[in-house]
Structure formats: C-alpha cells, structure tokens
Short mmCIF file of C-alpha atoms in Angstrom, two decimals:
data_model
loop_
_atom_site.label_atom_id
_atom_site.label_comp_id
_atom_site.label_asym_id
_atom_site.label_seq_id
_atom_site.Cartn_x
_atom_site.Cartn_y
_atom_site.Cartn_z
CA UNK A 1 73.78 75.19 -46.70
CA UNK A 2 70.85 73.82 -48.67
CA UNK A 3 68.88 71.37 -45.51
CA UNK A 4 67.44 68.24 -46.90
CA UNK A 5 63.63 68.33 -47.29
CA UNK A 6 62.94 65.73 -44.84
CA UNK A 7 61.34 65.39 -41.33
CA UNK A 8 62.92 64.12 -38.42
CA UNK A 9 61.17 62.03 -35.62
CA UNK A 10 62.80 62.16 -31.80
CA UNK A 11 61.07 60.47 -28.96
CA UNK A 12 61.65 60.54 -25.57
CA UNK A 13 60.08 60.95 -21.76
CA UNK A 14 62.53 64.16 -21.03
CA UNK A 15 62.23 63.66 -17.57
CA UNK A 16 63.16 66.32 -17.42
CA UNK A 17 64.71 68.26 -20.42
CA UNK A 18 68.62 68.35 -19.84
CA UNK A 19 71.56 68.64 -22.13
CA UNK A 20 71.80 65.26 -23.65
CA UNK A 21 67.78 65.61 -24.88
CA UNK A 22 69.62 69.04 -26.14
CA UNK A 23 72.40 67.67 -28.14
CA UNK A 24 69.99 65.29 -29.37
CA UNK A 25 67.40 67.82 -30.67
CA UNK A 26 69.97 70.47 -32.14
CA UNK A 27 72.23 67.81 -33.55
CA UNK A 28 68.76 66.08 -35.28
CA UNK A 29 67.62 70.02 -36.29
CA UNK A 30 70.39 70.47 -37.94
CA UNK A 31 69.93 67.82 -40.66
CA UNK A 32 66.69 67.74 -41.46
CA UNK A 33 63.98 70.26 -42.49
CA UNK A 34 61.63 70.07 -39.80
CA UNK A 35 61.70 67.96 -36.31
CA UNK A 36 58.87 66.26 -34.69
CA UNK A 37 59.28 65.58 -31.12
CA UNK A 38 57.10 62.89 -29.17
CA UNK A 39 56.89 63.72 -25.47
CA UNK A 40 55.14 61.15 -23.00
CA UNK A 41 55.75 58.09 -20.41
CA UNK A 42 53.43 56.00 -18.55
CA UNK A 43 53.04 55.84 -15.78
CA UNK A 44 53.92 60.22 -15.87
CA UNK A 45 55.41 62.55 -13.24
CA UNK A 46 52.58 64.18 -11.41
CA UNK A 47 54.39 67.15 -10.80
CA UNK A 48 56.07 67.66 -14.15
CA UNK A 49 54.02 65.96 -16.40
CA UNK A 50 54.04 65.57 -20.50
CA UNK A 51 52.21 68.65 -21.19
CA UNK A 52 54.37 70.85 -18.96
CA UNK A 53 57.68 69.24 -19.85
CA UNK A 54 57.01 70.52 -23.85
CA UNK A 55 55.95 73.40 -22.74
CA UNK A 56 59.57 73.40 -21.59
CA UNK A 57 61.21 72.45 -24.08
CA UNK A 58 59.08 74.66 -26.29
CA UNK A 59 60.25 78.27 -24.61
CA UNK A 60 64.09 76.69 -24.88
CA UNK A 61 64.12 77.11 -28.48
CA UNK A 62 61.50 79.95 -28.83
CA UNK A 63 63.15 83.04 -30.62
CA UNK A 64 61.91 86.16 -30.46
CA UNK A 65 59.19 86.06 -32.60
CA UNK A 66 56.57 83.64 -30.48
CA UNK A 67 54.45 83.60 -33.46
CA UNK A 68 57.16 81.55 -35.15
CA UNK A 69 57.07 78.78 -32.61
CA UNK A 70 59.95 77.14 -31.42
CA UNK A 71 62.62 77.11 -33.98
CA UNK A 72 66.37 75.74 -33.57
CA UNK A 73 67.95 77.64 -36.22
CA UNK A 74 65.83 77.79 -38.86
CA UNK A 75 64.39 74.25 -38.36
CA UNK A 76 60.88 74.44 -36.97
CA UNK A 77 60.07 72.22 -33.94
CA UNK A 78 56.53 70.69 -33.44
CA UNK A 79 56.38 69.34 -30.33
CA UNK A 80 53.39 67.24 -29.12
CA UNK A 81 52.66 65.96 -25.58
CA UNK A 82 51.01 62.25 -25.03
CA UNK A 83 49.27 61.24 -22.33
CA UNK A 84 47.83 57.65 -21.73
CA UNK A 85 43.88 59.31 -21.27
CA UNK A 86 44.03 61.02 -24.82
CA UNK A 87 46.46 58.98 -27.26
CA UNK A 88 46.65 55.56 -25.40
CA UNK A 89 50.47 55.91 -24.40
CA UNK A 90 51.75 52.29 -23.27
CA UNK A 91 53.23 51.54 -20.11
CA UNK A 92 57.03 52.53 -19.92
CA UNK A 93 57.52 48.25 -19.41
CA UNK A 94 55.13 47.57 -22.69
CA UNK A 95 58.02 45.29 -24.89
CA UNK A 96 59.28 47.16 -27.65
CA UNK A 97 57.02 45.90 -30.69
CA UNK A 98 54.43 47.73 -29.11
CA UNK A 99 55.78 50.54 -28.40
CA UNK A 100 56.71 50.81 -32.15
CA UNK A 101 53.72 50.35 -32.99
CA UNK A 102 52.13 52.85 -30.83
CA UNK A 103 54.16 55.69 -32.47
CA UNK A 104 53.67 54.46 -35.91
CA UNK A 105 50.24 54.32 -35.25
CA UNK A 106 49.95 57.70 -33.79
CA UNK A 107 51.99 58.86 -37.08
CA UNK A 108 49.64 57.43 -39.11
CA UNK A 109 46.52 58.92 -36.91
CA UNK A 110 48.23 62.31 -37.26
CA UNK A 111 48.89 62.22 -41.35
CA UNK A 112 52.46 62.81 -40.73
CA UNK A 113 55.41 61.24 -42.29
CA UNK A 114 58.77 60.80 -40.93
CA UNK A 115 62.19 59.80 -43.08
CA UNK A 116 64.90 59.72 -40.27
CA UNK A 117 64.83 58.86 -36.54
CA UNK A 118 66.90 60.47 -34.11
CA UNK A 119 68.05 58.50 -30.82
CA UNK A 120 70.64 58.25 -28.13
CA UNK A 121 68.98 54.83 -26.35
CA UNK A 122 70.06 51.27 -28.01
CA UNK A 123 66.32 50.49 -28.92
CA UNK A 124 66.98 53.43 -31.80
CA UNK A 125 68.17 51.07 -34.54
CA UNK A 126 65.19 48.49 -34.13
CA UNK A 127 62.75 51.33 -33.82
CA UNK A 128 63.59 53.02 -36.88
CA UNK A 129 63.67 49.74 -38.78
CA UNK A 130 60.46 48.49 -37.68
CA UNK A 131 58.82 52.33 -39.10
CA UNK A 132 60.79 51.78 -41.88
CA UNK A 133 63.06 54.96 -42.16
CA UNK A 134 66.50 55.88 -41.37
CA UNK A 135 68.77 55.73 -37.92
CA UNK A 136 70.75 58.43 -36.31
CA UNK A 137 72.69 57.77 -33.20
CA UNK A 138 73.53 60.52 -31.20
CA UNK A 139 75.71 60.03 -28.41
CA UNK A 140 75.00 57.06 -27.37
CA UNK A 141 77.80 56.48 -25.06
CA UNK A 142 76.65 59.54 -23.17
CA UNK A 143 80.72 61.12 -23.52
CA UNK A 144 79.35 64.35 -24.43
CA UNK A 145 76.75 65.04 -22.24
CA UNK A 146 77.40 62.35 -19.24
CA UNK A 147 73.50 62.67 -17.70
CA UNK A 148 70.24 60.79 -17.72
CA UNK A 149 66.91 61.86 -16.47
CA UNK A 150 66.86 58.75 -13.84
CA UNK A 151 70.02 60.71 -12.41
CA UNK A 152 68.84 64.43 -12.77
CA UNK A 153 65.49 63.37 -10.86
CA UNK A 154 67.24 61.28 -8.53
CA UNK A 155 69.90 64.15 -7.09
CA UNK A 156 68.82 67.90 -9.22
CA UNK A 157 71.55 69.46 -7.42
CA UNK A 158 74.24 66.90 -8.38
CA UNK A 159 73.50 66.84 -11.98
CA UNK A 160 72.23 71.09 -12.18
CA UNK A 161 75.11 71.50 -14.43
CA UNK A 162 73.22 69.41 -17.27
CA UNK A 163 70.53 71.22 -17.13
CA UNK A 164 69.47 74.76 -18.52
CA UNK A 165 69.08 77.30 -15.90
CA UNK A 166 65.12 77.64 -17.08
CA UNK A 167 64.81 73.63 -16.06
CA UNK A 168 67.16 73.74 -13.18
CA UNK A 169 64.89 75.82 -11.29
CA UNK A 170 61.43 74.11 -12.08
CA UNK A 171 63.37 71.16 -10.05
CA UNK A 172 64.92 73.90 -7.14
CA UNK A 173 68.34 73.53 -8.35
CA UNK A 174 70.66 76.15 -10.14
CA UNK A 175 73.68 75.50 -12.10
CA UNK A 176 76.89 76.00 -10.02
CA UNK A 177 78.71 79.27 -11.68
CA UNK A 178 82.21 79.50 -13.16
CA UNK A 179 82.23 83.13 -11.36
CA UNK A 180 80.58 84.78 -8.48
CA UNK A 181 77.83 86.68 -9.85
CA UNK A 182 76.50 89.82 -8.15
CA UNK A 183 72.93 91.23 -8.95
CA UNK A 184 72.11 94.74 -9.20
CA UNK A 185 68.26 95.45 -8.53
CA UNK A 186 66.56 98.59 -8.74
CA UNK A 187 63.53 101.09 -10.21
CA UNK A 188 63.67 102.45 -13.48
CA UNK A 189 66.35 104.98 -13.83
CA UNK A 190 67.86 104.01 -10.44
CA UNK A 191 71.63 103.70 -11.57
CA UNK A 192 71.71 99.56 -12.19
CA UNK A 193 73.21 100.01 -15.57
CA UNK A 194 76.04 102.37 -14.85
CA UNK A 195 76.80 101.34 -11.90
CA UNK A 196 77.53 97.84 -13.87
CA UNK A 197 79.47 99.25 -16.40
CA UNK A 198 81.91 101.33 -14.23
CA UNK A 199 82.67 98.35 -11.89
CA UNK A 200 82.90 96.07 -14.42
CA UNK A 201 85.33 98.59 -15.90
CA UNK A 202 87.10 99.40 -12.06
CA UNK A 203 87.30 95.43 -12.08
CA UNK A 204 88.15 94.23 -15.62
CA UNK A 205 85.85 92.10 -15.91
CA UNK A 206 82.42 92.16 -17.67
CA UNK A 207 78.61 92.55 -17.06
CA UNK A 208 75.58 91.55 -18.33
CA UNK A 209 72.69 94.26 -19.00
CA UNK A 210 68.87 93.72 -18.50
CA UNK A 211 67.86 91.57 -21.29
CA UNK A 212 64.02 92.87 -20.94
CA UNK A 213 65.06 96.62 -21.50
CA UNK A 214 66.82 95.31 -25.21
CA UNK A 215 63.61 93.19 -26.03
CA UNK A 216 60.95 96.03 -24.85
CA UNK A 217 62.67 98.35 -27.33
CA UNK A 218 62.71 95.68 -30.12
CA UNK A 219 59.19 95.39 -29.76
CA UNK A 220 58.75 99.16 -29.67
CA UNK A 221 57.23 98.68 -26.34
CA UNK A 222 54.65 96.22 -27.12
CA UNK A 223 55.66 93.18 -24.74
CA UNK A 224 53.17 90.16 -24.60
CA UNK A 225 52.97 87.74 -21.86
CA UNK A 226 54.75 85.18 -23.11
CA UNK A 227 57.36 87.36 -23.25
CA UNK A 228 58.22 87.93 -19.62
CA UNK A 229 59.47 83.93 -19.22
CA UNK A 230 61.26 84.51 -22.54
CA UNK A 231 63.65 87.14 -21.31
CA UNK A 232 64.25 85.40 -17.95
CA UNK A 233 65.28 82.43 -20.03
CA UNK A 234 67.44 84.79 -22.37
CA UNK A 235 68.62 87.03 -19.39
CA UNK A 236 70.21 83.65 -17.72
CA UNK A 237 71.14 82.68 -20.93
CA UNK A 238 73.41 85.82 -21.44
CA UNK A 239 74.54 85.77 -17.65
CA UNK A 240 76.37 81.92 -18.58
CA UNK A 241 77.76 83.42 -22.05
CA UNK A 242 79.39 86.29 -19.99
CA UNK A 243 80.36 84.29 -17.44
CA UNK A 244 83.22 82.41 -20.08
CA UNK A 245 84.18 85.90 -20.00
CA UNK A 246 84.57 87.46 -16.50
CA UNK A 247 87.24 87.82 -14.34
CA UNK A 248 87.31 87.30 -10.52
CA UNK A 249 83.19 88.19 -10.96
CA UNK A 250 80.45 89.06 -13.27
CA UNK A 251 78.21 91.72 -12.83
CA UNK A 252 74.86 91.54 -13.80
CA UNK A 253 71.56 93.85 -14.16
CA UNK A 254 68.34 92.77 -12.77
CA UNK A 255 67.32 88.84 -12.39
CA UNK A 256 64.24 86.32 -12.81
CA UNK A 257 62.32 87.76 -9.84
CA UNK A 258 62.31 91.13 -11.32
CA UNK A 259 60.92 90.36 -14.37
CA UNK A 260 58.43 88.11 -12.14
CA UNK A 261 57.29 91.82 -10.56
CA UNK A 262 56.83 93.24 -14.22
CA UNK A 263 55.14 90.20 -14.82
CA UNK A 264 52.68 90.58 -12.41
CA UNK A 265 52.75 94.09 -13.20
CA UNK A 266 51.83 94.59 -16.48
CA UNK A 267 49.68 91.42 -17.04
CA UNK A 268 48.41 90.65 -13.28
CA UNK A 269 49.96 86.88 -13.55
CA UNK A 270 53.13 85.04 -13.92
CA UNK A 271 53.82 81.86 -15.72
CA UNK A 272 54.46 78.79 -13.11
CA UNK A 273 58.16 78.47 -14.89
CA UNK A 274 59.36 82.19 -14.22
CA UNK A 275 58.16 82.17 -10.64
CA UNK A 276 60.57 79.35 -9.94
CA UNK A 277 63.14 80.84 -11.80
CA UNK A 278 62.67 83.73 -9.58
CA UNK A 279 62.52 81.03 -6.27
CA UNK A 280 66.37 80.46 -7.03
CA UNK A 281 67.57 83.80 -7.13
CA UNK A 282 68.73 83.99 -3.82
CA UNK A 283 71.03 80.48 -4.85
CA UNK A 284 71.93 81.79 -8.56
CA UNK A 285 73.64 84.91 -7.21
CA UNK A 286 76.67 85.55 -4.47
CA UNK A 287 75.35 88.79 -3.46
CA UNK A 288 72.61 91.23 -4.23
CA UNK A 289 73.35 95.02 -4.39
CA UNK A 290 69.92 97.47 -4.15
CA UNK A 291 70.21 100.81 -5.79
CA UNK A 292 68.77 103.47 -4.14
CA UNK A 293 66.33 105.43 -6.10
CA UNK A 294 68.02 108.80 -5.25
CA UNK A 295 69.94 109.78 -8.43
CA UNK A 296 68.09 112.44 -11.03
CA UNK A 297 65.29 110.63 -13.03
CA UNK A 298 65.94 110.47 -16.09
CA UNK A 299 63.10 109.75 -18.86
CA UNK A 300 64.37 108.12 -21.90
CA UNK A 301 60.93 107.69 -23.87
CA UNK A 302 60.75 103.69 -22.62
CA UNK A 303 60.15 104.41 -18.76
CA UNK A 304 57.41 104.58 -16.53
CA UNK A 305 56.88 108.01 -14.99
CA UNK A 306 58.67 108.88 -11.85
CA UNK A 307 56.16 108.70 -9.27
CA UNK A 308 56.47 105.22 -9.72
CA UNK A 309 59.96 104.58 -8.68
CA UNK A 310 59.43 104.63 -4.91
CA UNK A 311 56.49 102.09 -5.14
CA UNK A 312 58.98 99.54 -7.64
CA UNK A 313 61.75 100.33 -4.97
CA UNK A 314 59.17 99.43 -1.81
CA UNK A 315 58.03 95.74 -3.88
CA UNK A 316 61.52 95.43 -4.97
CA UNK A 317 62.80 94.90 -1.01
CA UNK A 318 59.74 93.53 -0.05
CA UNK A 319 60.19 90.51 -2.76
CA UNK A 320 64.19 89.81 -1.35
CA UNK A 321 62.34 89.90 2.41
CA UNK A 322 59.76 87.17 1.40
CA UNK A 323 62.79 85.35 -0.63
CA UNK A 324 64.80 85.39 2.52
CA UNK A 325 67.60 86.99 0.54
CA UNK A 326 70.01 89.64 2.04
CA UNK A 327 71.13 92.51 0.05
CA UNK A 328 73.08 95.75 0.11
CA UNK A 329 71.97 99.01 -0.31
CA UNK A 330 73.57 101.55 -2.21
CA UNK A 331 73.21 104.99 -3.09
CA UNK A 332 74.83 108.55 -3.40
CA UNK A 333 77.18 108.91 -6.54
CA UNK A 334 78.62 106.35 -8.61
CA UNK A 335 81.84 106.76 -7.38
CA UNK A 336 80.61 106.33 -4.02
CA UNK A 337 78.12 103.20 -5.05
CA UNK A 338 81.40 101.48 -6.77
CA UNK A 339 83.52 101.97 -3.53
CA UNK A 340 80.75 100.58 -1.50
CA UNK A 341 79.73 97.45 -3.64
CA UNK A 342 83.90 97.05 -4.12
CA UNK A 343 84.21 96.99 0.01
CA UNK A 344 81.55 94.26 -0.32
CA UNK A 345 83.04 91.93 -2.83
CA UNK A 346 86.64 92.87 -1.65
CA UNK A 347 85.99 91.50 1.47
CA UNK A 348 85.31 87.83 -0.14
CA UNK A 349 87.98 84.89 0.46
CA UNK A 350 90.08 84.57 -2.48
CA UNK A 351 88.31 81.65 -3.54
CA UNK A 352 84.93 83.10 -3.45
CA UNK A 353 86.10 85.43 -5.82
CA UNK A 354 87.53 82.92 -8.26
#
C-alpha cells in the first residue's frame, strides 16, 4: 500500500506513555507519511519530565537500526520535547485559543507543515480547525484502550496492564502475566538455553531465548550502547508474545538485570530506563533458577573466554542478593537440572501454575 505523502501532527502530555497514546500513534502512523509528535505540559512532572518521557516513547518504536530513529513501520517518528523555559509551553489551564496558537506558532517557528491531526481528547476537532487541516479521532470513548494518564499516575499498579513493560517499570510497576514466568540466569555457556528448551519440551509449553545473544550476532558483535535498553525492551517484548503461547508456564532466558550487568560491563554505565527495568525483576518473574557454571565450556566464536565465567557467575548472585530476590541453583546434567527446576515449579498451587 502506497501511504499518502502527508504529515501527521499528535499532541499530548503522555504522562506517562501507555497504550491509548499507543493506539493513537500507530493508528495515526499508519496513514500518513511521517508523524510529528508534540510532547510537553505545564506545570511538568519533576520526576518524569518532557524530555525523558520522548525519550520513552522514542526507544518504543526504535528498530534495530538506531540510526534510523524511531520508526512505526515504515513511518518515521520525530518526536520533540517542550518545556515552558525553552519554547514558552502554556499552562495546562491556558483556554484553548491559546493553546492553538502556541502549537501553530511553534509549527510555524520550526518550518514544518502539518495536513492531518490526530486526537483522542474532544478539544481535537476545534484544534485542527483552528490550524486549518484535517481531524482524526481515535478512540475517543476510550473502549479500546480503557486508561488515562491521570489514572496510570494515580494507582501504576492498578492500571500496569496499559502500559508497556519498558514504562511500567520507570513507574515500579510490572504488568500482571497471563503465565507464571520462570527466569533462567547464568554465565556464558552455563546451560540457560538448553535447559529452556528441554523443559519447555518436558512441559509443552514454550520459552523465550536471550534476545541480546540474536541481536549481538546480527550486529556481528558490534553492540552500541543504546543497544543494551533496546534488547531489554525487545527481550520483554518477546516474553508477552510467548506468553499467548505457553501452557501452565513460560520459560524464559536471561532478564533486564542481566543485560544491566553487560551494560555496565561493556560500556561502564547503564541507561536510567534499563536499571529500572532491571529493579522489577524480582516482581516480573515467579521464580528464578541459577545455572551453575559446571557443564563443559563451550566456545562458539561469540563468547567471552572461560576464565570469565566464574566472575559473571559471582556478580550474577551478588545482583539477586542486592535485589532481594531468591533463586534456585542448579547444576549437574540436564536431566538432573530439569528434574530439579520441575520439583520447584511442581510444587506450585494449581493456580499459580495457571
């Protein structure tokens, strides 16, 4: 399908991001060439404000290209963050004419052109009339996505489930999960993968593998920073997708506060977002497993070399001791490491396991 070469315009505080500001954006990408997306209130959050909630919404439709910027599909987003010091953002209870005329002055400011306005608030129709372009109204009567961010910020945990797991955290909440979901951590060549695959096979149900290891071999290696929140985004991503899938549990290699250690690692910081993705683990998962670093190393051209395993297994249980998050440990041969992770989840209630 041919897109129409026209740019959309959605505005918004997104207080924070959750679905509905999704819908919105995906459902405005999709009909238009490129998007332009206004992010600001006034008075702002102190804690999350303008700058850091695009950033957000940014890395939610990054691909895996960064260069490209964020895309959804193959729309381009440009996302810009206001702030009442540097673009004279009205107060939030400024009447409607001028805040109108703030963003078409802005516009104007910018050199950039809009044909079509994209809204899910009743001031949409007036605002688009007063720029003088189109209207689209995009679930309006909130029946798709029933959320606002005056709800999310006033209970996180209530409303988690309209909210991407990369936002949920940044507010200390986490999505509540179709399945149990149990968390293999380990050192390179430690076992996580098989032992994932033969109990998700000695289950029937499915598993999720380490999202990093498929992106480090895309990119022949040759991870950037920006990377490491990337594949904790795309790692929980995955987890949900599977989760439509799994039976009784799902089964998953490696989580958000490994890829924080890698993070720190390789580039000797972490981005604010993935260390509070890696704050929830201990909520996200039912149980986390630990495999030992006792089976043959294996080098498969994309590992570190083996002396290190010992020292990732040693940061590895010291990060679930500052986390406060118990764990199993698990070792000798993967028929004995499915028996013991089996007398573990075996030994849930029924509805635990549901």
């Amino acid at each position: 399908m041919t897109l129409p070469l026209r740019t959309g315009l959605v505005v918004g505080k997104f207080w924070p991001p959750h679905r509905g500001h999704q819908l919105l954006l995906e459902t405005a990408a999709a009909q238009v060439a490129e998007l332009l997306v206004l992010v600001y209130a006034n008075p702002d959050s102190e804690t999350m404000p303008a700058p850091v909630r695009a950033q957000w919404l940014g890395e939610l439709y990054r691909g895996d290209e960064l260069a490209a910027g964020p895309h959804i599909g193959r729309t381009p987003l440009h996302i810009f963050a206001l702030t009442a010091g540097a673009d004279g953002v009205p107060p939030d209870v400024a009447d409607d004419f001028t805040q109108r005329e703030f963003v078409r002055q802005w516009l104007a400011r910018q050199g950039l052109h809009i044909d079509v306005i994209f809204s899910s608030e009743a001031y949409g129709p007036g605002f688009a009339e007063q720029l003088g372009v189109a209207h689209v109204s995009v679930d309006a009567a909130r029946e798709r996505v029933p959320v606002s961010g005056t709800l999310v910020r006033g209970n996180p945990a209530q409303y988690a489930r309209y909210l991407h797991p990369l936002v949920a955290a940044q507010l200390g909440a986490v999505p509540p999960a179709e399945v149990p979901r149990v968390v293999f951590l380990g050192a390179e060549s430690s076992g996580k993968s098989t032992l994932c695959a033969a109990l998700a096979e000695a289950c029937g149900t499915v598993w999720v593998p380490e999202y990093g290891r498929t992106l480090h071999e895309q990119k022949n290696g040759n991870l950037d920073y920006e990377d490491l929140l990337y594949i904790a985004r795309r790692h929980a991503e995955l987890e949900d997708e599977a989760a439509a899938q799994a039976h009784g549990v799902l089964f998953c290699d490696t989580n958000a506060a490994t890829t924080a250690l890698y993070s720190y690692y390789y580039f000797h910081r972490c981005d604010p977002a993935l260390r509070a993705m890696a704050a929830v683990c201990g909520q996200r998962y039912a149980h986390t497993f630990v495999c030992a670093p006792t089976v043959p190393f294996e080098q498969d051209g994309w590992r570190g070399p083996e002396a290190l395993r010992s020292f990732q297994h040693g940061m590895i249980l010291m990060q679930l001791d500052y986390f406060n998050i118990p764990y199993t440990l698990v070792e000798g041969t993967v028929e004995e490491r499915v028996t013991q992770v089996q007398n573990v989840v075996g030994a849930w209630p029924a509805p635990a396991r549901r």
